[in-house]
Short mmCIF file of C-alpha atoms and ligand atoms in Angstrom, two decimals:
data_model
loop_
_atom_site.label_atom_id
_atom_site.label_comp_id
_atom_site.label_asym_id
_atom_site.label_seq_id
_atom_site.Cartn_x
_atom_site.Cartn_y
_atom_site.Cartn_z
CA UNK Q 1 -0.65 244.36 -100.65
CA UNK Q 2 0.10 245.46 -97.13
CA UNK Q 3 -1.53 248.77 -97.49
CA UNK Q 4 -3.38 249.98 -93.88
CA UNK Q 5 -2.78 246.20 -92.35
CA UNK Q 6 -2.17 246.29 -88.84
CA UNK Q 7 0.68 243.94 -88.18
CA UNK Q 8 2.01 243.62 -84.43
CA UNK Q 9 6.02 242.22 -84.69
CA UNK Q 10 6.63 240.69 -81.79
CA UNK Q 11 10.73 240.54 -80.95
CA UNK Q 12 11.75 238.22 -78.39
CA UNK Q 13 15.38 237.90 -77.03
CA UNK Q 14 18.07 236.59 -79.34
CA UNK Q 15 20.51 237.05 -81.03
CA UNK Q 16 17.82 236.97 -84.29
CA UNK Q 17 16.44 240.17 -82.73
CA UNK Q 18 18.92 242.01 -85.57
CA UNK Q 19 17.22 240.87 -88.30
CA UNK Q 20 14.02 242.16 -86.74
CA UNK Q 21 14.56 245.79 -87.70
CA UNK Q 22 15.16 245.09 -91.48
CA UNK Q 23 12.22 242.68 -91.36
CA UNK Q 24 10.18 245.67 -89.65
CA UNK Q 25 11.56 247.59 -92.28
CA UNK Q 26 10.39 245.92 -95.08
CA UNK Q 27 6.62 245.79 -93.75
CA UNK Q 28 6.50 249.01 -93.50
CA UNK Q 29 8.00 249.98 -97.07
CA UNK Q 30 5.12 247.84 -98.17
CA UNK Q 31 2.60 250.13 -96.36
CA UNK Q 32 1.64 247.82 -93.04
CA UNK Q 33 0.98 249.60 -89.65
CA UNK Q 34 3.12 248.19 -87.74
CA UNK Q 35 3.03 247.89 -83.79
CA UNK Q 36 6.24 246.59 -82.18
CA UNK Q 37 6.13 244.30 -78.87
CA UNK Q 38 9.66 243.13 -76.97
CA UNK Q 39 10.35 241.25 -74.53
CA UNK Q 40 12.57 242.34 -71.98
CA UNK Q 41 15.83 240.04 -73.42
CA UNK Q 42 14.83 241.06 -76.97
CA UNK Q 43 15.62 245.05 -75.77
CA UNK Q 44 19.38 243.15 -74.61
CA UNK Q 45 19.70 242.48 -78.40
CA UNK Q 46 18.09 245.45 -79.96
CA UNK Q 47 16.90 248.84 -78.57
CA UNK Q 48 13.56 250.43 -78.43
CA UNK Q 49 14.75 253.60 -79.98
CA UNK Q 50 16.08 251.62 -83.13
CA UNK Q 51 12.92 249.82 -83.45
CA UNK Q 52 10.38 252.89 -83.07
CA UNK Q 53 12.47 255.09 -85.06
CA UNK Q 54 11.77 252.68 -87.81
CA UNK Q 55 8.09 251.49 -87.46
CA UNK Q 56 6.93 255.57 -86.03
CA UNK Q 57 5.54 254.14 -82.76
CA UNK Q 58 6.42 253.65 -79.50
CA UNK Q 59 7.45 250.32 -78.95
CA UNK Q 60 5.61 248.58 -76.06
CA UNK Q 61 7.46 246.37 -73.69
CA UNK Q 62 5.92 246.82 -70.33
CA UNK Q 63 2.40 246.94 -68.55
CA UNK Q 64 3.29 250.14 -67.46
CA UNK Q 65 5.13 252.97 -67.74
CA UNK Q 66 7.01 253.83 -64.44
CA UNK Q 67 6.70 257.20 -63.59
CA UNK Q 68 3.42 257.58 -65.00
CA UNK Q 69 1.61 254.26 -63.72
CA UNK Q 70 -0.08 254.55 -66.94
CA UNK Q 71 -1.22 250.65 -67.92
CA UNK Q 72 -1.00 249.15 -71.44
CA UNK Q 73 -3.78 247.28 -72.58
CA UNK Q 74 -2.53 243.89 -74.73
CA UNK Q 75 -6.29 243.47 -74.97
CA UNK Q 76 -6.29 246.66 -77.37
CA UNK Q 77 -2.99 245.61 -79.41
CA UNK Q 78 -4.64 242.28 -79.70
CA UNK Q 79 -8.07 243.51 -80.73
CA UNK Q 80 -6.01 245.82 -83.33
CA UNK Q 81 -3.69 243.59 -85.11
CA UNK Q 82 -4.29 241.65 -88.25
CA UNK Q 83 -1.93 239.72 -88.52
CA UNK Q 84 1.24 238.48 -85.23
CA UNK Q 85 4.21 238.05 -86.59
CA UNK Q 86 6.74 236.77 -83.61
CA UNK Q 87 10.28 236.91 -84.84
CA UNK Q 88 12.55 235.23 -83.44
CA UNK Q 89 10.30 233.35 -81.30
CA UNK Q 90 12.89 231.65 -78.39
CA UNK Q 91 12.39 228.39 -76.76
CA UNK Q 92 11.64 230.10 -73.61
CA UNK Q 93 9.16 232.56 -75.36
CA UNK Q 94 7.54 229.40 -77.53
CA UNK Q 95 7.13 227.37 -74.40
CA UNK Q 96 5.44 230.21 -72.64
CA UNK Q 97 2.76 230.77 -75.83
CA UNK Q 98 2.09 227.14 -75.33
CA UNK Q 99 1.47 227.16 -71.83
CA UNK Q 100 0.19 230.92 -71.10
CA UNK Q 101 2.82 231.78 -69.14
CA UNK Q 102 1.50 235.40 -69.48
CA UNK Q 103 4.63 237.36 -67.40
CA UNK Q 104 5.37 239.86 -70.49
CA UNK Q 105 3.76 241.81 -72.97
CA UNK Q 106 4.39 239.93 -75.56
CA UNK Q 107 3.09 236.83 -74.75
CA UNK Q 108 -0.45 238.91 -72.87
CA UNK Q 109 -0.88 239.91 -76.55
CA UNK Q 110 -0.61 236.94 -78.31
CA UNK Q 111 -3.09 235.64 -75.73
CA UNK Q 112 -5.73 237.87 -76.67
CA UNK Q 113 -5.05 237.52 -80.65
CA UNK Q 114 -7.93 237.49 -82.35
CA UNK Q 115 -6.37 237.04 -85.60
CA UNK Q 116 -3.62 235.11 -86.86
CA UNK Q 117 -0.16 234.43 -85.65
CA UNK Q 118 2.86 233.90 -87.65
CA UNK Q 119 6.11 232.50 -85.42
CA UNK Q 120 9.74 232.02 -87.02
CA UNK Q 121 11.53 230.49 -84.42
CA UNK Q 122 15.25 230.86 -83.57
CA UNK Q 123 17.39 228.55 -81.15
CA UNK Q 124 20.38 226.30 -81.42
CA UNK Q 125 20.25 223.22 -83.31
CA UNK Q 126 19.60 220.66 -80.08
CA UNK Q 127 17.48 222.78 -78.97
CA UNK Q 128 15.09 222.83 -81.92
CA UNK Q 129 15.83 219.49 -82.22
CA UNK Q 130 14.80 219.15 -78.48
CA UNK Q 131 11.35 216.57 -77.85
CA UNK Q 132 9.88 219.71 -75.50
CA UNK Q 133 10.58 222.07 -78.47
CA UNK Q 134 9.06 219.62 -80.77
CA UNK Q 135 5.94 218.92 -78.39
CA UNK Q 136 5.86 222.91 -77.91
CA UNK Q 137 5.88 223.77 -81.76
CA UNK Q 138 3.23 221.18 -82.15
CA UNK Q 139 1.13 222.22 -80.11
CA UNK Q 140 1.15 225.99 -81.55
CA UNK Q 141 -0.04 224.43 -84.74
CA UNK Q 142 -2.63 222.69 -83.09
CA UNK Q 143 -3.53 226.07 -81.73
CA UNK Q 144 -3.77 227.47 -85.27
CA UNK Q 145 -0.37 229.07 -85.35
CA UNK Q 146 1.22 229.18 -88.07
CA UNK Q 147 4.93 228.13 -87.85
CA UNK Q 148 7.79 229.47 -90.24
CA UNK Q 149 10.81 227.05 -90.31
CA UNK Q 150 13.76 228.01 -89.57
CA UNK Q 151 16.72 227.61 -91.99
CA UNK Q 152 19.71 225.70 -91.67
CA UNK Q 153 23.38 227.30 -91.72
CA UNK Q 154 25.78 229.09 -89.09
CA UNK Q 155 24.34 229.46 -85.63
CA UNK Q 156 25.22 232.00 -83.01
CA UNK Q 157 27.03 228.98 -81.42
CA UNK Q 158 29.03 229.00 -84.86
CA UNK Q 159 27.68 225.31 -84.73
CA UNK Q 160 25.93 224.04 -88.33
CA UNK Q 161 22.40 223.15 -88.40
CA UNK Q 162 18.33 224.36 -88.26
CA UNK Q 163 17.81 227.04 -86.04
CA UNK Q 164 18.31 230.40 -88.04
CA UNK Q 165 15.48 232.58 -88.22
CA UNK Q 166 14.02 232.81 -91.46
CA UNK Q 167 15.58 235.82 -93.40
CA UNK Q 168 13.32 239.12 -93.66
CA UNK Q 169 12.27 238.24 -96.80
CA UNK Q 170 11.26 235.17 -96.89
CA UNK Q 171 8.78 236.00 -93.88
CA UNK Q 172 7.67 238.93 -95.99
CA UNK Q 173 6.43 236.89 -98.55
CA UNK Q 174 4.45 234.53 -95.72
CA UNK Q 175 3.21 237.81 -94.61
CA UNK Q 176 1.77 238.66 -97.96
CA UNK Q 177 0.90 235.51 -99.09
CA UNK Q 178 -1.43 235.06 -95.70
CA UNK Q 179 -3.05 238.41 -97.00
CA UNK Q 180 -3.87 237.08 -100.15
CA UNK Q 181 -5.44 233.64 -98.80
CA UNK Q 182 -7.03 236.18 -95.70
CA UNK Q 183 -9.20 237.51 -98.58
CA UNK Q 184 -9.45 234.77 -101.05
CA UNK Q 185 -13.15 233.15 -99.86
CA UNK Q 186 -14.69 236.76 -99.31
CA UNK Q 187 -18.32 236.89 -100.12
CA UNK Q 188 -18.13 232.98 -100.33
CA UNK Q 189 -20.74 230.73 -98.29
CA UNK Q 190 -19.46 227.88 -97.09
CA UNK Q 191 -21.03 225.17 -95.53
CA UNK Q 192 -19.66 222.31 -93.26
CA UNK Q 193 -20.80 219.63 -91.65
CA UNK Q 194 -18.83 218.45 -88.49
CA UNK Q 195 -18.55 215.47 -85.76
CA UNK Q 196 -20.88 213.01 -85.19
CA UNK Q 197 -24.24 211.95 -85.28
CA UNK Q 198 -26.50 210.77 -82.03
CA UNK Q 199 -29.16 208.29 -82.87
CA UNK Q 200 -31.63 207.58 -79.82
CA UNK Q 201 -32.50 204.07 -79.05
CA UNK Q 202 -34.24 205.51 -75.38
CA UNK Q 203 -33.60 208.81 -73.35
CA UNK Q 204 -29.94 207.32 -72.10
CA UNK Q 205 -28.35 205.48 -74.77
CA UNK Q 206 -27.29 206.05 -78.90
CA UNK Q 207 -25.86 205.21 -81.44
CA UNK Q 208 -22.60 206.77 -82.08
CA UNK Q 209 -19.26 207.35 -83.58
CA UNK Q 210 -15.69 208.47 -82.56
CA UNK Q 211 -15.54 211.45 -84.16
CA UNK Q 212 -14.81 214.76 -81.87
CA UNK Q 213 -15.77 216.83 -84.72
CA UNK Q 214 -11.74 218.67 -84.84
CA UNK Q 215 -11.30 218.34 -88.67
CA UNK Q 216 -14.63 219.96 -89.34
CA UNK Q 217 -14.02 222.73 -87.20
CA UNK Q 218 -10.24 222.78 -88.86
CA UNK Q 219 -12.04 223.79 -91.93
CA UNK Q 220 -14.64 225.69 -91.07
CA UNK Q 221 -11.64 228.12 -89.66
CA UNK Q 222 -9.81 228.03 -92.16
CA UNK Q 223 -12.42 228.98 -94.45
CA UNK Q 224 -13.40 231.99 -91.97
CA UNK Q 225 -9.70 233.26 -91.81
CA UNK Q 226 -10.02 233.21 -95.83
CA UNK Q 227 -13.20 235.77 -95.08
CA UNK Q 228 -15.95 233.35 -95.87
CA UNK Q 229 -19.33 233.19 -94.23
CA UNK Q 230 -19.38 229.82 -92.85
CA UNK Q 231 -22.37 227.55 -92.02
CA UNK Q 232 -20.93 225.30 -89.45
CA UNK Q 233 -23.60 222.26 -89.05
CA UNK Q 234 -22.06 220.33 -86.13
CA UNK Q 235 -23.29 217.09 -84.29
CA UNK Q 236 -22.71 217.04 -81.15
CA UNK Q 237 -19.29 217.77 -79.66
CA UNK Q 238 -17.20 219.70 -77.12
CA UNK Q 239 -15.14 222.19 -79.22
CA UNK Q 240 -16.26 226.34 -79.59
CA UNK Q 241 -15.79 227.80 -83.20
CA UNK Q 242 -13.84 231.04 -82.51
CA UNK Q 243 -14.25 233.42 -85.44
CA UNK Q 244 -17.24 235.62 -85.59
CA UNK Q 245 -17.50 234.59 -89.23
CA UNK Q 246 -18.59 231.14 -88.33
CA UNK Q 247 -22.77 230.56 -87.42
CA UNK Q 248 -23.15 227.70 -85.83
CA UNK Q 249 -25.74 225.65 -86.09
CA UNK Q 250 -26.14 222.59 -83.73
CA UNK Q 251 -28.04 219.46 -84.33
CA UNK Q 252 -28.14 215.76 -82.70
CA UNK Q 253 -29.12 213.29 -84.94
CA UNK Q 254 -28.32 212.39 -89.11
CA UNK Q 255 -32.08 213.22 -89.83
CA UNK Q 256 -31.76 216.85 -88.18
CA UNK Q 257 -28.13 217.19 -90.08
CA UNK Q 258 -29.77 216.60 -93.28
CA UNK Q 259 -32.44 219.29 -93.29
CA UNK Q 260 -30.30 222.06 -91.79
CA UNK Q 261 -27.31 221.03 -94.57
CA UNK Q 262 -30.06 220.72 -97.05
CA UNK Q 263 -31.43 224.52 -96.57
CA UNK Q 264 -27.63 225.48 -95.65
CA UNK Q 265 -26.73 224.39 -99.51
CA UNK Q 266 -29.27 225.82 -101.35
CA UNK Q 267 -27.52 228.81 -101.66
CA UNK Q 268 -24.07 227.84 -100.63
CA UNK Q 269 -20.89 228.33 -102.90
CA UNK Q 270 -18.96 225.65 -101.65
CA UNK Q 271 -19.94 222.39 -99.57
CA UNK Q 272 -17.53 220.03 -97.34
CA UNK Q 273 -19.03 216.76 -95.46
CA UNK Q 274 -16.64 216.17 -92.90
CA UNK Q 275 -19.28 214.56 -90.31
CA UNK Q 276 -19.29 211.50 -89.59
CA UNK Q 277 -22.99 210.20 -90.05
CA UNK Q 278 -24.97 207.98 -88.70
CA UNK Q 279 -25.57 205.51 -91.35
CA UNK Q 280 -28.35 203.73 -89.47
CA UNK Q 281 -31.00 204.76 -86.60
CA UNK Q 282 -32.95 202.58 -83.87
CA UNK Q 283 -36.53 202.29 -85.80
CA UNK Q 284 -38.23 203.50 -82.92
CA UNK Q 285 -37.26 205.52 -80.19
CA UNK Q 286 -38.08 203.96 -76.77
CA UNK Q 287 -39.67 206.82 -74.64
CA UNK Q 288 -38.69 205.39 -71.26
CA UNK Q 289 -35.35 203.77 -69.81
CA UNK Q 290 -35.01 200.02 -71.78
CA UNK Q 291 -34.83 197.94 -69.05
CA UNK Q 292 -32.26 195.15 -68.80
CA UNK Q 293 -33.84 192.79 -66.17
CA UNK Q 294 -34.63 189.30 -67.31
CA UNK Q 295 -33.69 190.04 -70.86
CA UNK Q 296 -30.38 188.14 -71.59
CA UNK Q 297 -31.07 189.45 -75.58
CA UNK Q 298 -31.77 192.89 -76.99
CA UNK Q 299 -32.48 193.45 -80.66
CA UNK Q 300 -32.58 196.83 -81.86
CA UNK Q 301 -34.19 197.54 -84.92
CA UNK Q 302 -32.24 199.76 -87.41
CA UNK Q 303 -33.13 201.80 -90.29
CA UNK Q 304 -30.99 203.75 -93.05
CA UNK Q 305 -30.63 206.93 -92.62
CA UNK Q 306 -30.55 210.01 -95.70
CA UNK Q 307 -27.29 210.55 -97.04
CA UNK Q 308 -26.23 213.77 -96.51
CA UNK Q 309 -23.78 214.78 -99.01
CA UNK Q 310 -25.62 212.52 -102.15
CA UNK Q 311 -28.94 214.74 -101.03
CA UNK Q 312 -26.92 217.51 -101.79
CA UNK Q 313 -24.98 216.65 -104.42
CA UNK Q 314 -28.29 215.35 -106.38
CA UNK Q 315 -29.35 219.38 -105.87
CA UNK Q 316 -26.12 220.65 -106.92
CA UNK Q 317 -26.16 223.76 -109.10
CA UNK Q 318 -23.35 224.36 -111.89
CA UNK Q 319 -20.70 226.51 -110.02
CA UNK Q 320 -21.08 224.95 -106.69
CA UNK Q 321 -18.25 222.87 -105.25
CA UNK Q 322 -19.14 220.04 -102.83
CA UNK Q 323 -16.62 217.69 -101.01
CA UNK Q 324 -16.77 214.94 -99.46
CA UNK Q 325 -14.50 212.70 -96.93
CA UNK Q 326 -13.85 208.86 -97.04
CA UNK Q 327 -12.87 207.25 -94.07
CA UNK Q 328 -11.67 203.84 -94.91
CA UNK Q 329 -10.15 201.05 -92.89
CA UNK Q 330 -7.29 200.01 -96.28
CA UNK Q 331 -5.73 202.32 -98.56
CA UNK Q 332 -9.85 203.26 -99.99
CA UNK Q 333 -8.87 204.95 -102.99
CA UNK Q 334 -11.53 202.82 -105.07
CA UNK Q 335 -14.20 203.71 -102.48
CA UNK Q 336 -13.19 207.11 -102.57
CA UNK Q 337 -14.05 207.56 -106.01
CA UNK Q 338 -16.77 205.80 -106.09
CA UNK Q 339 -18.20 207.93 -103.67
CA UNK Q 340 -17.16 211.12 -106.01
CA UNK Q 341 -19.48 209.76 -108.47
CA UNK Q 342 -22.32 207.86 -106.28
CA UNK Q 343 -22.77 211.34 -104.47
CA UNK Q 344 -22.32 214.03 -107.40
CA UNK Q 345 -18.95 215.36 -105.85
CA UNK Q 346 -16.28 217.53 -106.83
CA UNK Q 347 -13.71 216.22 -104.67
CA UNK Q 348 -13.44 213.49 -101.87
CA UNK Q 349 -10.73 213.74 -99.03
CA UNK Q 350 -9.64 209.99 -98.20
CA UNK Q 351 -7.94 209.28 -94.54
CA UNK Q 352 -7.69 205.65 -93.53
CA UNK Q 353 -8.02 204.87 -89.84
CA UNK Q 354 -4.40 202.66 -90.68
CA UNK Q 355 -2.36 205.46 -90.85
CA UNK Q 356 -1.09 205.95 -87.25
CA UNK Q 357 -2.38 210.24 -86.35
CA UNK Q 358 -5.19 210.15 -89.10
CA UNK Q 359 -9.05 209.76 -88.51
CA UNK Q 360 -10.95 210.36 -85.40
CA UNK Q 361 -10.10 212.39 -82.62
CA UNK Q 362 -6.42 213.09 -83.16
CA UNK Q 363 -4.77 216.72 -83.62
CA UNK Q 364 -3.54 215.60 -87.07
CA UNK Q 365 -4.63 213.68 -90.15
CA UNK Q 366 -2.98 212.37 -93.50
CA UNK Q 367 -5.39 212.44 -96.37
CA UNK Q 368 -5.34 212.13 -100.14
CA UNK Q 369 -7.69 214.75 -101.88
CA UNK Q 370 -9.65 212.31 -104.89
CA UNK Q 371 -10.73 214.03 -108.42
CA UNK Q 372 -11.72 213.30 -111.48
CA UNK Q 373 -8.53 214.60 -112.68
CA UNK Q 374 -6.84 212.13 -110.39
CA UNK Q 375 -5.55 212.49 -107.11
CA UNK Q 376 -2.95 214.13 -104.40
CA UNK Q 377 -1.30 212.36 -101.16
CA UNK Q 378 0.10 214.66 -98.66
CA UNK Q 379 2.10 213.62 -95.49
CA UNK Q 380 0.75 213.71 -91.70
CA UNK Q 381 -0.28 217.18 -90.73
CA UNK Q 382 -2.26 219.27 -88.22
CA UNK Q 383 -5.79 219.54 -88.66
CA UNK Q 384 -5.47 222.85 -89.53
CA UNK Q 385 -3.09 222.57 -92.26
CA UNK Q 386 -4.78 219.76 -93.67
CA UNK Q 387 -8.08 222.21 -93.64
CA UNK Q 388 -5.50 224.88 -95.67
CA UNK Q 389 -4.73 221.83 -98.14
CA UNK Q 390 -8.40 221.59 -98.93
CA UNK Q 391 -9.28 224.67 -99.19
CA UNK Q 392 -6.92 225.54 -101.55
CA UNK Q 393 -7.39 223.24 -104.03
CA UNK Q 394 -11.30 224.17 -103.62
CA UNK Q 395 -10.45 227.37 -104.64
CA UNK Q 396 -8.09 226.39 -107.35
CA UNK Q 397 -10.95 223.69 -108.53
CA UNK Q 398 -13.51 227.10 -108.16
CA UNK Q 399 -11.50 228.92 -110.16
CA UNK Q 400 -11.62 231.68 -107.42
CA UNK Q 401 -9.18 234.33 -107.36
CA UNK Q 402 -8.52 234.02 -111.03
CA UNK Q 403 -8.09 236.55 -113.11
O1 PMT V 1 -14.11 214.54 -86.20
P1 PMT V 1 -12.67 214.05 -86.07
O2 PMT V 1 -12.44 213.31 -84.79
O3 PMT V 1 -11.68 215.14 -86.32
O4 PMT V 1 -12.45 212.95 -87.22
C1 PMT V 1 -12.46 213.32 -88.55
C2 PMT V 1 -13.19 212.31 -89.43
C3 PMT V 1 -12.46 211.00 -89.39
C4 PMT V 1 -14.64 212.12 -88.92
C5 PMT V 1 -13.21 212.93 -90.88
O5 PMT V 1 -11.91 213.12 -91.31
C6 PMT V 1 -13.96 212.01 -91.85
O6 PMT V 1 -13.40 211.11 -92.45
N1 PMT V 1 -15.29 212.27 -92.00
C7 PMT V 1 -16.19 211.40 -92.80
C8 PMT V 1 -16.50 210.15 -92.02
C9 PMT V 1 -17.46 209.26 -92.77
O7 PMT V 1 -18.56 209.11 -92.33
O8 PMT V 1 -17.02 208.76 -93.89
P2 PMT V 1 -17.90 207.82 -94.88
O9 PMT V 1 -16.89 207.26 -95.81
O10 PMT V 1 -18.73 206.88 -94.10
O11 PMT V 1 -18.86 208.84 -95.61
C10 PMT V 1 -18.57 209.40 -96.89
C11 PMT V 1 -19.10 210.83 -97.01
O12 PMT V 1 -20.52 210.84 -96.97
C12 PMT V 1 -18.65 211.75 -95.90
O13 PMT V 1 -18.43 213.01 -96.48
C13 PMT V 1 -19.84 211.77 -94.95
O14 PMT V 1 -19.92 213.03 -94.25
C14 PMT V 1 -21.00 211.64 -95.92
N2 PMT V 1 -22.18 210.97 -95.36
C15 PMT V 1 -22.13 209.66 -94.98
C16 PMT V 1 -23.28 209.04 -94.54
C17 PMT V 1 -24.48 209.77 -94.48
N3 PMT V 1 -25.60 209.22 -94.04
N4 PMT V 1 -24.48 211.06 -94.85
C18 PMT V 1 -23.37 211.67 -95.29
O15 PMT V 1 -23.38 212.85 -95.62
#
């Protein structure tokens, strides 16, 4: 499974760092390339010589060697790796990721990660229990990082409680098991429609929604970390799609989404709606400023726009999978399925604007995914991990990766 991957462990300083070598160990049994990176307090807990006897490389820690002058490049490491696996991740080294406090090698590397990183944090009990470490560990899985919990048991403090680093093992099988999802969408087309839709009423004012577009892009890299080619149709927003594996394809207003999700479709393995559309536009568009003077009353016109997802879901070939979101104001679960029907879907992902974190704009969402087989509620959750949520059951729906 871990044949020729190129894995970069990165060991920061405590008392964890022990359990680093057998974890290094074990990757490399399994046949990954593995580059280590320390910190300078991880080489107080382990040394250098232990760790590069074991993975057959010299273990990086500085920007430069000292007699030499010859410079590292973390560019390079982070252009090379796979997969980051940081373990133990400190508080100090966490809060640093979070805020790019880029004074060690470590950290300059998992800045320029291309791929993904893996962090199983280790700390005393109040201080994962901290609010900052909270707010910091957060924020990494805003960022995409993946977090591995620590366990709970004997501390280097000898106090009781969750801090331990994840054994070897168990991070082993995270390691493999994000190699198997890394490849599970490849030679898949995906399409995804994200954020909102802009509907002129003159050349200064719309009609439009809340939406900032985060738990489309949430999918659409999830789906490219899985190795799919992803058709990302987005209204307009502010975020940047990051993997190369995602083309992009902008558009204003519902009528423009509809023909580029329309052609993006046709030959499309799997479709997810996550825009929110438009369902009306201004029946004419004004072509200069609407002027407010003297007019105490303005009426504007509206039409109904084309639904999107039913468009697509009337062309739906046997084999695609198409989903689509429900974003209700109650609980919604007898909207939700009526949309699965109304719209020819496979699956519709309910959120409800009254759970507090879910809906527009936030880092996180709750959502229940809506078959015909019935449905599934999972608890709050980043963006992201709600994306990973979805996309597996896609692919368990899609039968992919079945024997
Ligand atoms: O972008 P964020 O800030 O991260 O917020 C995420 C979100 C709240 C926008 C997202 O999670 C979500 O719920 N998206 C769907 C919002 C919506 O328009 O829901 P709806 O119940 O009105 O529409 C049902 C489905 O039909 C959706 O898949 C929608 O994309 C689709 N639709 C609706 C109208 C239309 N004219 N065309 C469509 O394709």
């Amino acid at each position: 499974m871990l044949k020729g991957k190129h894995i970069v462990l990165g060991i920061s300083g405590g008392i964890a760092a022990y359990k680093s070598a057998h974890l290094l160990r074990l990757l490399v049994k399994r046949g990954a390339e593995v580059q280590v990176v320390i910190t300078p307090a991880g080489k107080e807990f382990i040394t250098p010589v232990t760790l590069s006897a074991l993975s057959g490389k010299p273990v990086v820690s500085e920007f430069f060697t000292a007699n030499s002058g010859e410079w590292h490049s973390h560019v390079d490491l982070g252009l090379w790796a796979d997969l980051m696996v940081i373990a133990p991740a400190t508080a100090s080294t966490i809060g640093k990721m979070v805020s790019g406090v880029a004074d060690n090698m470590l950290v300059t590397t998992y800045l320029s990660a291309k791929e993904h990183v893996m962090v199983a944090p280790a700390m005393d009990l109040d201080m994962w229990a901290h609010p900052s470490t909270r707010r910091n560990i957060e924020t990494l899985r805003a960022d995409g990082v993946e977090i591995i919990e620590p366990a709970s048991g004997e501390l280097a403090s000898h106090l009781v409680g969750k801090g331990r680093m994840e054994e070897p093992e168990k991070i082993v099988e995270r390691v493999e098991s994000f190699f198997r999802r890394s490849a599970s969408l490849e030679g898949r087309k995906v399409v995804i429609t994200a954020g909102p839709t802009y509907e002129r009423i003159d050349p200064v004012r719309f009609i439009g929604n809340f939406s900032s577009g985060k738990m489309g892009f949430a999918i659409a890299e999830e789906c490219a970390a899985r190795g799919a080619d992803v058709a990302l149709v987005a209204g307009p927003v502010s975020l940047s799609a990051a993997s190369p594996r995602i083309r992009r394809i902008d558009v204003e207003s519902a009528v423009e989404m509809h023909d580029v999700a329309l052609r993006e479709c046709s030959d499309a393995d799997v479709a997810i709606f996550a825009a929110a559309v438009a369902d009306y536009r201004p029946a004419c568009v004004a072509e200069s400023k609407l002027k407010r003077e003297g007019a105490e009353e303005m009426t504007v016109e509206l039409v109904r726009n084309p639904d999107i997802a039913a468009d697509c879901g009337r062309r739906k070939r046997p084999g695609q999978v198409f989903v689509g979101f429900a974003l209700e104001t109650d609980s919604g679960l007898d909207q939700a399925v009526s949309k699965l029907e109304r719209k020819n879907l496979d699956m519709v992902v309910l959120n409800s604007l009254k759970d507090k974190g879910a809906g527009f704009r936030t880092d996180t969402n709750r959502v229940t995914l809506v078959t015909r087989d019935g449905e599934a509620a999972f608890p709050l959750k980043s963006k992201r991990d709600v994306a990973a949520d979805i996309i597996d059951a896609v692919e368990r729906m899609a039968g992919y990766g079945q024997p």
